[in-house]
Amino acid sequence: MPQLAQRVGRAKPSAIMVIAEKAKQLKAAGRDIISFSIGVPNFLPGEHVYAAARESLSHDSGQYGSNRGAEVLLDAFLKHIEALGFSGYTRTNLSIGIGAKHVLYNLAEALLDEGDEICFAAPYWTTYRDIADIVGAKVNVMHCGPEQNYKLTPTQLDAALARKPRVFLFNNPSNPTGMVYTAGEIAALADVLVKHPDTWVITDDIYNSMVFDGIGYHNFVFARPELRDRVIFVDSVSKTYGMPGWRVGLIAGPEVVAKAVTTLNSNHITSLPEVITAAAVAAFSGPQEVPRARCAEFAGKRDIVVAALGAIPGVACPRPQGAFYAFPDISVAFGKSHHGTKINNDVEFCAALLEAKGVACVPGSAFGEPRAMRISYTCPTAQLQPGLARIAEFFAELN
C-alpha cells in the first residue's frame, strides 16, 4: 500500500497531552486525581469577550477573511504591543495564526530549510523540538540547569550563535520553568545577538502579561532597537485572557517575515473566523481586570508551591517569576523506591506519583531536563495544597 511521508514519522504526540489523558482516564475510572499536568490557565475571559462574539454572530458575513488578519484585530494588537514597549510597527509587520503553536510552525516553514540549524535553551517547551524535527531542521540545545536558575547565559548564546544557526528561539517567561529574564539579562543577551547578524530571532513570549514581583517584561528589541530587523515576537490570547480554545496567535516582526507567514496562511487556514476575531479584539481592547486579577492569583499560588517544595529535603526549585509553572529538581528521588517500586528517572517518578498518590505532573525529560518535573499550578485553589501535600508524602515514603 502507499506509504506516508517521512516527515510524519518524525512527528510525535505531545508528551504533555499523554500525561493529561492518562490522568483523565484514571479520574473517569473513579480515582481521586489532582492534575498539575496541562498548561491551561483554567479561567474564562471577561463577559465583554462573549458579548463581542455574540454580536459578531448576529451580523456574520459568511465570507473569507484576510490572510494577514482583519484590520480591526491587527490594530488592536498594535495597541497591545505598544503598551508592552514595541513602537513603530504597522499592520505590515503583523500576521496571525490558529494559536501561537500554529504561528511557530509557520515560522519554521518560512525560515528553516531542511538541514538548517535552530538553537534554543533547555528546559524548552516540548513543541520546539517536535516542530524542528518535522521540518527537518538540526537542533542545538543549550542546557541551562537549576544551578543557573534555568536561564541562558551570554557565553552559552555566543557559543551557539558562532555555529551560525538560521534561527535562535527564545522563550520568556519560560514554559516549563516559570523563570523570567530581567532587563539586565535581556540586554546582555541582546548584546551577543548584535554580534551575529545572520540568525533570525524568535521570541515566544506568550506569557508576557503574567509576570510577578515587579520584574516586568523585556524584549531584545527594547535593549537593542537595531535587532528589530531580525526579531519576531510571538503572542497569543490563550494564556493572558483565558482563551486557549479560541486559537488566536499573532506575530510582530520584519515585513518580509510577516508577508511570508501571510502567504502560508493563504495556502492552508485562509483566515480566522469572524466570531473568533471579534472575541480576540475584545480581549485586547476591552477591560483588563480579569487577566490582572488572575496574574495576582497565580503569584499567590506560586508562593504556596515554592514554600511546599522548599520544605521537601533534597528538592531544589528556582523561584519562578512568571507564567504558572514550577520546575523542581527531583533527582534526589532517583535510585530510591516507593513501596517496592524502583524509581530510576523522572518518567518513573511521575508514573509512580500518579499511581500512588493520584497527582499528575509532567516528567522533565519532555522538556529536555530529565532531573526535574513540571508542576502547572492553575488547578482550583482547593486542590493546590492537598496536591502538594501528596507530593511531600510521596517523597517522605521513599526508601
XYZ file of C-alpha atoms in Angstrom:
399
model
C 0.000 0.000 0.000
C 1.140 3.633 -0.374
C 3.419 4.944 2.373
C 3.075 8.054 4.493
C 5.543 10.896 4.038
C 8.763 10.570 6.036
C 8.045 13.791 7.922
C 5.030 12.169 9.572
C 7.345 9.610 11.119
C 9.205 12.498 12.756
C 6.010 13.860 14.323
C 5.323 12.730 17.896
C 2.275 13.114 20.137
C 2.659 15.792 22.797
C 4.163 14.268 25.948
C 2.113 16.728 27.987
C -1.150 15.579 26.433
C -0.228 11.925 27.042
C 0.052 12.598 30.795
C -3.122 14.687 30.804
C -5.044 11.940 29.008
C -3.798 9.298 31.464
C -4.972 11.449 34.383
C -8.340 11.935 32.696
C -8.744 8.189 32.241
C -7.948 7.475 35.891
C -10.400 10.126 37.011
C -13.110 8.646 34.786
C -12.417 5.277 36.421
C -13.208 6.762 39.823
C -9.735 7.695 41.090
C -9.255 10.905 43.074
C -6.851 12.715 40.744
C -5.269 16.137 41.134
C -3.753 17.279 37.856
C -0.731 19.560 37.756
C -0.062 18.489 34.178
C -1.600 20.511 31.370
C -0.643 24.160 30.917
C -4.037 25.836 30.611
C -4.916 28.946 32.636
C -8.204 27.444 33.926
C -10.158 30.692 33.936
C -12.587 32.197 31.444
C -12.354 35.590 29.749
C -14.448 38.566 30.787
C -18.098 38.830 29.751
C -17.213 41.556 27.221
C -15.388 38.897 25.161
C -18.508 36.730 24.940
C -20.669 39.787 24.224
C -18.413 40.686 21.295
C -18.629 37.122 19.970
C -22.426 37.113 20.195
C -22.630 40.481 18.468
C -20.367 39.222 15.684
C -22.605 36.211 15.106
C -25.617 38.484 14.748
C -24.139 40.086 11.615
C -21.833 37.354 10.301
C -20.916 37.915 6.649
C -20.148 34.271 5.930
C -17.187 35.387 3.801
C -13.478 34.605 3.768
C -11.367 36.939 5.861
C -7.881 38.370 5.427
C -4.902 36.008 5.293
C -2.975 38.502 7.438
C -5.818 39.083 9.887
C -8.703 41.523 9.983
C -7.604 45.143 10.208
C -9.553 45.634 13.419
C -7.614 42.759 15.033
C -4.274 44.000 13.724
C -4.981 47.477 15.091
C -5.974 46.062 18.487
C -2.779 44.002 18.574
C -0.691 47.046 17.650
C -2.074 48.910 20.662
C -1.418 45.843 22.817
C 2.248 45.583 21.841
C 2.733 49.352 22.098
C 1.681 49.058 25.739
C 4.341 46.350 26.167
C 7.018 48.635 24.724
C 7.114 47.852 20.981
C 6.940 51.029 18.897
C 6.962 51.865 15.198
C 5.190 48.720 13.998
C 2.394 48.821 11.427
C -0.069 46.293 10.043
C 2.530 45.160 7.507
C 4.684 43.896 10.399
C 1.913 41.622 11.663
C 0.244 38.335 10.821
C -1.986 35.796 12.524
C -2.380 32.067 13.023
C -4.622 29.469 14.643
C -2.885 29.846 18.005
C 0.772 30.501 18.805
C 1.679 26.876 18.079
C 0.482 27.289 14.502
C 2.365 30.578 14.235
C 5.573 28.869 15.377
C 5.074 26.101 12.829
C 4.533 28.695 10.100
C 7.729 30.463 11.150
C 9.647 27.191 10.968
C 8.338 26.638 7.433
C 9.173 30.221 6.474
C 12.680 30.429 7.980
C 14.147 26.915 8.044
C 15.171 24.753 5.111
C 15.818 21.070 5.721
C 19.217 20.679 7.363
C 19.316 24.232 8.751
C 20.118 24.636 12.427
C 17.853 26.054 15.126
C 19.086 26.637 18.662
C 17.179 27.075 21.901
C 17.732 26.652 25.622
C 16.715 23.650 27.685
C 14.389 23.383 29.519
C 12.242 24.101 26.473
C 8.606 23.794 25.521
C 8.176 20.312 24.025
C 6.776 21.595 20.724
C 10.021 23.385 19.821
C 11.870 20.157 19.186
C 8.844 18.497 17.603
C 8.396 21.266 15.026
C 12.114 21.291 14.262
C 12.041 17.531 13.682
C 9.023 17.741 11.384
C 10.604 20.368 9.110
C 13.930 18.504 9.107
C 15.974 21.097 10.993
C 19.017 20.315 13.107
C 18.648 21.200 16.789
C 21.357 22.639 19.021
C 20.172 22.647 22.630
C 21.837 24.936 25.177
C 21.443 23.217 28.553
C 20.539 25.558 31.401
C 20.137 23.587 34.620
C 18.726 24.555 38.013
C 22.204 25.548 39.170
C 21.926 28.547 36.806
C 18.228 29.117 37.534
C 17.293 27.560 34.200
C 18.473 30.733 32.433
C 20.611 31.097 29.321
C 23.933 32.922 29.754
C 25.573 35.253 27.216
C 28.542 32.871 26.995
C 26.291 29.958 26.061
C 24.433 32.034 23.490
C 27.637 33.348 21.939
C 28.969 29.811 21.505
C 25.712 28.631 19.934
C 25.481 31.567 17.524
C 29.089 31.031 16.451
C 27.754 27.903 14.703
C 25.653 30.263 12.528
C 22.216 28.757 13.133
C 19.410 30.018 10.928
C 17.120 30.579 13.947
C 17.508 31.257 17.664
C 14.248 30.543 19.513
C 13.794 32.210 22.902
C 11.028 31.879 25.493
C 10.350 34.498 28.192
C 8.599 33.956 30.607
C 9.511 30.302 30.348
C 7.365 27.248 29.910
C 8.192 24.923 31.725
C 10.194 26.755 34.411
C 8.289 29.994 35.012
C 11.597 31.869 35.030
C 11.639 35.473 33.770
C 14.659 37.375 32.456
C 15.447 40.754 33.990
C 16.083 43.851 31.886
C 19.816 43.448 32.514
C 19.817 39.800 31.499
C 17.921 40.589 28.304
C 20.320 43.432 27.497
C 23.346 41.160 27.955
C 21.868 38.551 25.595
C 20.889 41.274 23.104
C 24.495 42.484 23.007
C 25.504 38.974 21.938
C 22.793 38.823 19.283
C 24.071 42.029 17.686
C 27.423 40.295 17.074
C 25.775 37.553 14.995
C 23.742 39.226 12.232
C 22.919 36.108 10.202
C 20.479 34.498 12.649
C 16.738 35.103 12.896
C 15.455 35.551 16.461
C 12.023 34.308 17.515
C 10.811 35.416 20.945
C 7.958 33.165 22.028
C 6.666 35.387 24.808
C 3.009 34.453 25.161
C 3.186 34.754 28.986
C 4.366 38.377 28.775
C 1.447 39.674 30.870
C 1.891 37.029 33.583
C 4.951 38.427 35.331
C 5.325 38.705 39.117
C 7.368 40.641 41.664
C 7.563 43.816 39.571
C 10.267 42.325 37.361
C 8.489 43.430 34.163
C 8.535 42.062 30.634
C 11.577 42.847 28.498
C 12.484 42.096 24.895
C 15.718 42.183 22.904
C 14.292 44.932 20.702
C 13.846 47.177 23.743
C 17.535 46.796 24.644
C 18.963 46.957 21.105
C 16.492 48.507 18.617
C 18.736 47.564 15.687
C 17.665 43.947 16.241
C 14.150 44.792 15.079
C 15.021 43.692 11.520
C 15.640 40.146 12.792
C 13.368 39.676 15.819
C 9.923 38.088 15.509
C 7.713 38.492 18.588
C 5.056 35.797 19.120
C 1.954 36.371 21.232
C -1.451 34.804 21.836
C -4.754 35.343 23.637
C -4.596 31.857 25.171
C -2.790 32.385 28.465
C -3.324 36.059 29.316
C -7.040 36.077 28.591
C -8.052 32.507 29.467
C -8.799 31.688 25.822
C -6.711 28.637 24.804
C -9.629 27.093 22.947
C -10.260 30.174 20.806
C -6.940 29.623 18.962
C -5.566 33.056 18.124
C -1.827 33.625 17.720
C -0.046 36.641 16.290
C 3.409 37.840 15.315
C 5.097 41.221 15.078
C 8.326 41.317 13.111
C 10.062 42.290 9.888
C 7.712 42.892 6.969
C 9.319 40.124 4.918
C 8.573 37.562 7.631
C 5.024 38.759 8.221
C 4.423 38.560 4.468
C 5.795 35.001 4.344
C 3.532 33.871 7.180
C 0.576 35.551 5.498
C 1.356 33.697 2.264
C 1.460 30.396 4.124
C -1.894 31.244 5.691
C -3.334 31.771 2.227
C -2.404 28.188 1.395
C -3.863 26.443 4.441
C -6.005 28.274 7.013
C -7.062 31.222 4.787
C -8.215 33.320 7.760
C -9.546 33.442 11.287
C -13.349 33.174 11.600
C -15.152 36.472 12.173
C -16.503 35.441 15.572
C -13.031 34.449 16.801
C -11.606 37.734 15.530
C -14.276 39.720 17.365
C -13.541 37.898 20.617
C -9.795 38.490 20.288
C -10.308 42.191 19.567
C -12.466 42.493 22.679
C -9.822 40.693 24.752
C -7.041 43.054 23.649
C -9.107 46.246 23.676
C -11.574 45.723 26.499
C -11.303 45.791 30.297
C -8.192 44.092 31.659
C -9.417 43.356 35.181
C -9.709 39.586 34.642
C -6.113 38.983 33.459
C -4.741 41.325 36.127
C -6.642 39.517 38.861
C -5.568 36.113 37.589
C -1.927 37.231 37.429
C -2.115 38.267 41.085
C -3.777 34.959 41.931
C -1.053 32.987 40.175
C 1.637 34.920 42.036
C -0.005 33.861 45.299
C -0.210 30.253 44.164
C 3.460 30.419 43.154
C 4.332 31.337 46.728
C 2.401 28.338 48.066
C 4.085 25.959 45.609
C 7.607 27.224 46.248
C 7.137 27.045 50.019
C 5.819 23.481 49.849
C 8.611 22.275 47.570
C 11.236 24.047 49.660
C 10.155 22.035 52.683
C 10.967 18.720 50.979
C 14.543 17.647 51.788
C 16.765 17.484 48.727
C 14.309 19.122 46.320
C 15.559 22.316 44.667
C 13.214 24.679 42.840
C 14.440 28.008 41.456
C 11.790 30.619 42.267
C 9.597 31.258 39.184
C 8.552 34.839 38.499
C 6.003 34.377 35.740
C 3.614 32.110 33.823
C 2.067 29.423 36.066
C 4.699 26.713 36.342
C 7.254 25.439 38.813
C 10.049 23.092 37.754
C 11.611 21.381 40.772
C 14.734 19.248 40.570
C 13.539 15.859 41.869
C 16.707 13.892 41.198
C 17.130 13.259 44.933
C 14.486 10.540 44.438
C 16.411 8.655 41.751
C 17.708 5.280 42.866
C 15.144 5.033 45.663
C 11.945 3.004 45.897
C 8.340 3.723 46.791
C 6.624 0.719 48.372
C 8.700 -1.617 46.227
C 8.532 0.427 43.030
C 12.048 1.428 41.947
C 12.471 4.986 40.672
C 15.405 5.470 38.330
C 14.387 8.600 36.446
C 11.817 11.372 36.064
C 9.425 9.300 33.956
C 9.289 6.531 36.564
C 8.919 9.119 39.322
C 5.891 10.764 37.705
C 4.317 7.401 36.883
C 4.715 6.215 40.473
C 3.442 9.530 41.853
C 0.314 9.327 39.698
C -0.334 5.696 40.601
C 0.355 6.009 44.330
C -0.942 9.482 45.146
C -3.160 10.455 42.225
C -1.096 13.533 41.333
C -0.299 14.145 37.654
C 2.904 16.032 36.767
C 4.899 16.059 33.541
C 8.398 14.485 33.506
C 11.159 16.993 32.910
C 12.692 14.918 30.128
C 9.771 16.025 27.944
C 11.303 19.498 28.219
C 14.923 18.446 27.853
C 15.732 18.348 31.611
C 15.443 14.796 32.992
C 16.279 15.813 36.558
C 13.018 17.710 37.004
C 9.252 17.647 36.632
C 6.785 20.367 35.695
C 4.010 21.493 38.011
C 1.262 23.607 36.473
C -0.466 25.284 39.410
C -3.626 26.549 37.687
C -5.825 23.919 39.327
C -8.655 25.059 41.618
C -7.231 26.630 44.772
C -8.905 23.964 46.910
C -6.820 21.289 45.180
C -3.456 23.027 45.303
C -2.318 22.414 48.873
C -3.725 18.863 49.043
C -1.878 18.037 45.830
C 1.363 19.481 47.159
C 0.862 17.566 50.426
C 0.549 14.328 48.456
C 3.845 15.076 46.697
C 5.520 15.679 50.076
C 4.058 12.426 51.408
C 5.390 10.568 48.365
C 8.924 11.873 48.990
C 8.685 11.032 52.676
C 7.774 7.422 51.842
C 10.788 6.858 49.594
C 13.452 4.458 50.826
